[in-house]
Each structure stands twice: as structure tokens, then as C-alpha cells.
Amino acid sequence: QVQVVESGGGLVQPGGSLTLSCAASGRIFNVGTMGWYRQAPGRERERVATITAGGRINLAASVEGRFTISRNNAKNTVYLQMNNLKPEDTAVYYCNANLKESWGEDPTVHWGQGTQVTVSS
């Protein structure tokens, strides 16, 4: 069984910084693309950033220049460094991992439970 667990959310003032972490564990053969998504109240879930196993990064336009995504393949972990946070960044942030549980199986997407980020003075 696979688990994906996020950590690092919290309350921060506008202009502040937070780092989110997400680790995939359990029955894992290999991990492909990992990513961060967010969902604000009353809005659909949106992609924030993704990173492939080879390090190719895709950032949403709304966070370019402020957020950075990175990963540690040895630890099946992905990070989201968030700088210059704005009130509109307030949302539940979800991590996902596209992974294979064993050789020969098709990859499947696994989601974490989410972590709340609130940007407010």
C-alpha cells in the first residue's frame, strides 16, 4: 500500500515564506512525476507545480518567480518552497505522485490528504 503525506502548512503573513514537503512511501517500484495542487474555498483544484523524475519543472503562471519545486528521488520526496506569499495563495495544498507499485504495472496517481496554507495579516 502506498502513502503520500504532506507537511509544512500553516499561517503566514503576506510576503512571508513557507516550505511544504511531501513523501511517498510503501510499496513503490519507482516514482515518476510528482506535483503540487491547491484548492481554495469555492474553487476547483488547480495545478501549482510539477516535476518529473528527471527534474523537468512546470510552474503555474500565478506562482512563477515566487514558488520553487524540487525533489529528492532517493527519498521519494517533493518540496514546494513558497516565497512572497499573497492572500490569494490561501488554499489546501495537495501533493500527488505518479508511481508504479511493481515492475510491469501501469503507473497510478496517488494523492495526499492535503495541508492548509493561510496567508493573512
C-alpha atoms as a PDB file:
ATOM      1  CA  GLN A   1       0.000   0.000   0.000  1.00  0.00           C
ATOM      2  CA  VAL A   2       1.214   3.468  -0.862  1.00  0.00           C
ATOM      3  CA  GLN A   3       1.008   6.529   1.342  1.00  0.00           C
ATOM      4  CA  VAL A   4       1.532  10.132   0.293  1.00  0.00           C
ATOM      5  CA  VAL A   5       1.884  12.531   3.208  1.00  0.00           C
ATOM      6  CA  GLU A   6       2.249  16.321   3.114  1.00  0.00           C
ATOM      7  CA  SER A   7       3.613  18.553   5.852  1.00  0.00           C
ATOM      8  CA  GLY A   8       4.627  22.159   6.399  1.00  0.00           C
ATOM      9  CA  GLY A   9       1.419  24.131   6.022  1.00  0.00           C
ATOM     10  CA  GLY A  10       0.369  26.880   8.382  1.00  0.00           C
ATOM     11  CA  LEU A  11      -0.448  30.545   8.854  1.00  0.00           C
ATOM     12  CA  VAL A  12       1.896  33.142   7.400  1.00  0.00           C
ATOM     13  CA  GLN A  13       1.722  36.882   6.845  1.00  0.00           C
ATOM     14  CA  PRO A  14       1.667  38.359   3.336  1.00  0.00           C
ATOM     15  CA  GLY A  15       5.182  38.499   1.961  1.00  0.00           C
ATOM     16  CA  GLY A  16       6.268  35.572   4.098  1.00  0.00           C
ATOM     17  CA  SER A  17       7.579  32.142   3.159  1.00  0.00           C
ATOM     18  CA  LEU A  18       6.680  28.508   3.758  1.00  0.00           C
ATOM     19  CA  THR A  19       8.126  25.208   2.608  1.00  0.00           C
ATOM     20  CA  LEU A  20       5.869  22.231   2.029  1.00  0.00           C
ATOM     21  CA  SER A  21       7.167  18.678   1.979  1.00  0.00           C
ATOM     22  CA  CYS A  22       5.584  15.529   0.621  1.00  0.00           C
ATOM     23  CA  ALA A  23       6.845  11.978   0.910  1.00  0.00           C
ATOM     24  CA  ALA A  24       5.611   8.861  -0.860  1.00  0.00           C
ATOM     25  CA  SER A  25       6.186   5.585   0.960  1.00  0.00           C
ATOM     26  CA  GLY A  26       5.148   1.962   0.960  1.00  0.00           C
ATOM     27  CA  ARG A  27       5.031  -0.468  -1.937  1.00  0.00           C
ATOM     28  CA  ILE A  28       6.851   1.567  -4.600  1.00  0.00           C
ATOM     29  CA  PHE A  29       8.834   0.388  -7.611  1.00  0.00           C
ATOM     30  CA  ASN A  30       9.539   3.832  -8.999  1.00  0.00           C
ATOM     31  CA  VAL A  31       8.120   7.337  -8.899  1.00  0.00           C
ATOM     32  CA  GLY A  32       7.523   9.458 -11.950  1.00  0.00           C
ATOM     33  CA  THR A  33       6.125  12.954 -11.935  1.00  0.00           C
ATOM     34  CA  MET A  34       5.295  14.488  -8.585  1.00  0.00           C
ATOM     35  CA  GLY A  35       3.310  17.644  -8.162  1.00  0.00           C
ATOM     36  CA  TRP A  36       1.555  20.188  -6.018  1.00  0.00           C
ATOM     37  CA  TYR A  37      -2.021  21.302  -6.488  1.00  0.00           C
ATOM     38  CA  ARG A  38      -4.220  23.609  -4.448  1.00  0.00           C
ATOM     39  CA  GLN A  39      -7.881  24.204  -3.856  1.00  0.00           C
ATOM     40  CA  ALA A  40      -9.312  27.380  -2.384  1.00  0.00           C
ATOM     41  CA  PRO A  41     -12.858  27.503  -0.937  1.00  0.00           C
ATOM     42  CA  GLY A  42     -15.446  27.580  -3.696  1.00  0.00           C
ATOM     43  CA  ARG A  43     -12.880  26.974  -6.418  1.00  0.00           C
ATOM     44  CA  GLU A  44     -11.703  23.987  -8.403  1.00  0.00           C
ATOM     45  CA  ARG A  45      -8.412  22.283  -7.665  1.00  0.00           C
ATOM     46  CA  GLU A  46      -5.627  23.810  -9.742  1.00  0.00           C
ATOM     47  CA  ARG A  47      -2.115  22.738 -10.632  1.00  0.00           C
ATOM     48  CA  VAL A  48       0.637  24.706  -8.907  1.00  0.00           C
ATOM     49  CA  ALA A  49       3.842  22.937  -9.905  1.00  0.00           C
ATOM     50  CA  THR A  50       5.053  19.588 -11.196  1.00  0.00           C
ATOM     51  CA  ILE A  51       8.467  17.998 -11.520  1.00  0.00           C
ATOM     52  CA  THR A  52       9.442  14.889 -13.435  1.00  0.00           C
ATOM     53  CA  ALA A  53      11.866  12.259 -12.186  1.00  0.00           C
ATOM     54  CA  GLY A  54      14.458  13.837 -14.472  1.00  0.00           C
ATOM     55  CA  GLY A  55      13.899  17.270 -12.978  1.00  0.00           C
ATOM     56  CA  ARG A  56      11.784  18.947 -15.639  1.00  0.00           C
ATOM     57  CA  ILE A  57       9.663  21.609 -13.936  1.00  0.00           C
ATOM     58  CA  ASN A  58       6.350  23.151 -14.829  1.00  0.00           C
ATOM     59  CA  LEU A  59       5.041  26.073 -12.787  1.00  0.00           C
ATOM     60  CA  ALA A  60       1.678  27.785 -12.956  1.00  0.00           C
ATOM     61  CA  ALA A  61       1.930  31.348 -14.196  1.00  0.00           C
ATOM     62  CA  SER A  62       0.443  32.662 -10.963  1.00  0.00           C
ATOM     63  CA  VAL A  63       3.391  31.370  -8.912  1.00  0.00           C
ATOM     64  CA  GLU A  64       6.323  31.800 -11.284  1.00  0.00           C
ATOM     65  CA  GLY A  65       9.090  33.816  -9.676  1.00  0.00           C
ATOM     66  CA  ARG A  66       7.716  33.107  -6.190  1.00  0.00           C
ATOM     67  CA  PHE A  67       7.461  29.321  -5.810  1.00  0.00           C
ATOM     68  CA  THR A  68      10.092  26.664  -6.435  1.00  0.00           C
ATOM     69  CA  ILE A  69       9.592  22.917  -6.685  1.00  0.00           C
ATOM     70  CA  SER A  70      12.330  20.360  -6.077  1.00  0.00           C
ATOM     71  CA  ARG A  71      12.603  16.670  -5.256  1.00  0.00           C
ATOM     72  CA  ASN A  72      14.824  14.050  -3.697  1.00  0.00           C
ATOM     73  CA  ASN A  73      14.452  10.892  -5.751  1.00  0.00           C
ATOM     74  CA  ALA A  74      16.264   8.742  -3.197  1.00  0.00           C
ATOM     75  CA  LYS A  75      13.637   9.690  -0.603  1.00  0.00           C
ATOM     76  CA  ASN A  76      10.619   9.852  -2.954  1.00  0.00           C
ATOM     77  CA  THR A  77      10.066  13.341  -1.624  1.00  0.00           C
ATOM     78  CA  VAL A  78       8.992  16.581  -3.270  1.00  0.00           C
ATOM     79  CA  TYR A  79       9.206  20.083  -1.854  1.00  0.00           C
ATOM     80  CA  LEU A  80       7.447  23.354  -2.578  1.00  0.00           C
ATOM     81  CA  GLN A  81       9.299  26.486  -1.476  1.00  0.00           C
ATOM     82  CA  MET A  82       6.837  29.369  -1.401  1.00  0.00           C
ATOM     83  CA  ASN A  83       8.135  32.941  -1.145  1.00  0.00           C
ATOM     84  CA  ASN A  84       6.408  36.303  -1.213  1.00  0.00           C
ATOM     85  CA  LEU A  85       3.120  34.677  -0.314  1.00  0.00           C
ATOM     86  CA  LYS A  86      -0.104  36.513  -1.088  1.00  0.00           C
ATOM     87  CA  PRO A  87      -3.588  36.199   0.415  1.00  0.00           C
ATOM     88  CA  GLU A  88      -4.762  34.634  -2.851  1.00  0.00           C
ATOM     89  CA  ASP A  89      -2.339  31.742  -2.225  1.00  0.00           C
ATOM     90  CA  THR A  90      -4.565  30.653   0.658  1.00  0.00           C
ATOM     91  CA  ALA A  91      -5.781  27.133  -0.065  1.00  0.00           C
ATOM     92  CA  VAL A  92      -5.444  23.493   0.844  1.00  0.00           C
ATOM     93  CA  TYR A  93      -2.318  22.241  -0.900  1.00  0.00           C
ATOM     94  CA  TYR A  94      -2.272  18.668  -2.150  1.00  0.00           C
ATOM     95  CA  CYS A  95       0.647  16.577  -3.295  1.00  0.00           C
ATOM     96  CA  ASN A  96       0.445  13.801  -5.817  1.00  0.00           C
ATOM     97  CA  ALA A  97       2.811  11.159  -7.081  1.00  0.00           C
ATOM     98  CA  ASN A  98       2.545   9.206 -10.319  1.00  0.00           C
ATOM     99  CA  LEU A  99       4.179   5.903  -9.466  1.00  0.00           C
ATOM    100  CA  LYS A 100       4.472   2.203 -10.171  1.00  0.00           C
ATOM    101  CA  GLU A 101       3.968  -0.202  -7.295  1.00  0.00           C
ATOM    102  CA  SER A 102       5.783  -3.014  -9.089  1.00  0.00           C
ATOM    103  CA  TRP A 103       7.571  -3.738 -12.357  1.00  0.00           C
ATOM    104  CA  GLY A 104       5.191  -4.265 -15.238  1.00  0.00           C
ATOM    105  CA  GLU A 105       2.259  -2.460 -13.668  1.00  0.00           C
ATOM    106  CA  ASP A 106       0.843   0.707 -15.134  1.00  0.00           C
ATOM    107  CA  PRO A 107       1.607   3.859 -13.131  1.00  0.00           C
ATOM    108  CA  THR A 108      -1.153   5.217 -10.919  1.00  0.00           C
ATOM    109  CA  VAL A 109      -1.652   8.583  -9.281  1.00  0.00           C
ATOM    110  CA  HIS A 110      -1.718   8.788  -5.508  1.00  0.00           C
ATOM    111  CA  TRP A 111      -2.844  11.877  -3.584  1.00  0.00           C
ATOM    112  CA  GLY A 112      -2.028  13.137  -0.128  1.00  0.00           C
ATOM    113  CA  GLN A 113      -4.625  14.321   2.357  1.00  0.00           C
ATOM    114  CA  GLY A 114      -3.742  17.996   1.926  1.00  0.00           C
ATOM    115  CA  THR A 115      -2.220  20.682   4.122  1.00  0.00           C
ATOM    116  CA  GLN A 116      -3.751  24.090   4.804  1.00  0.00           C
ATOM    117  CA  VAL A 117      -1.847  27.236   3.874  1.00  0.00           C
ATOM    118  CA  THR A 118      -3.335  30.512   5.080  1.00  0.00           C
ATOM    119  CA  VAL A 119      -1.843  33.856   4.133  1.00  0.00           C
ATOM    120  CA  SER A 120      -3.256  36.605   6.290  1.00  0.00           C
ATOM    121  CA  SER A 121      -2.190  39.552   8.401  1.00  0.00           C
END
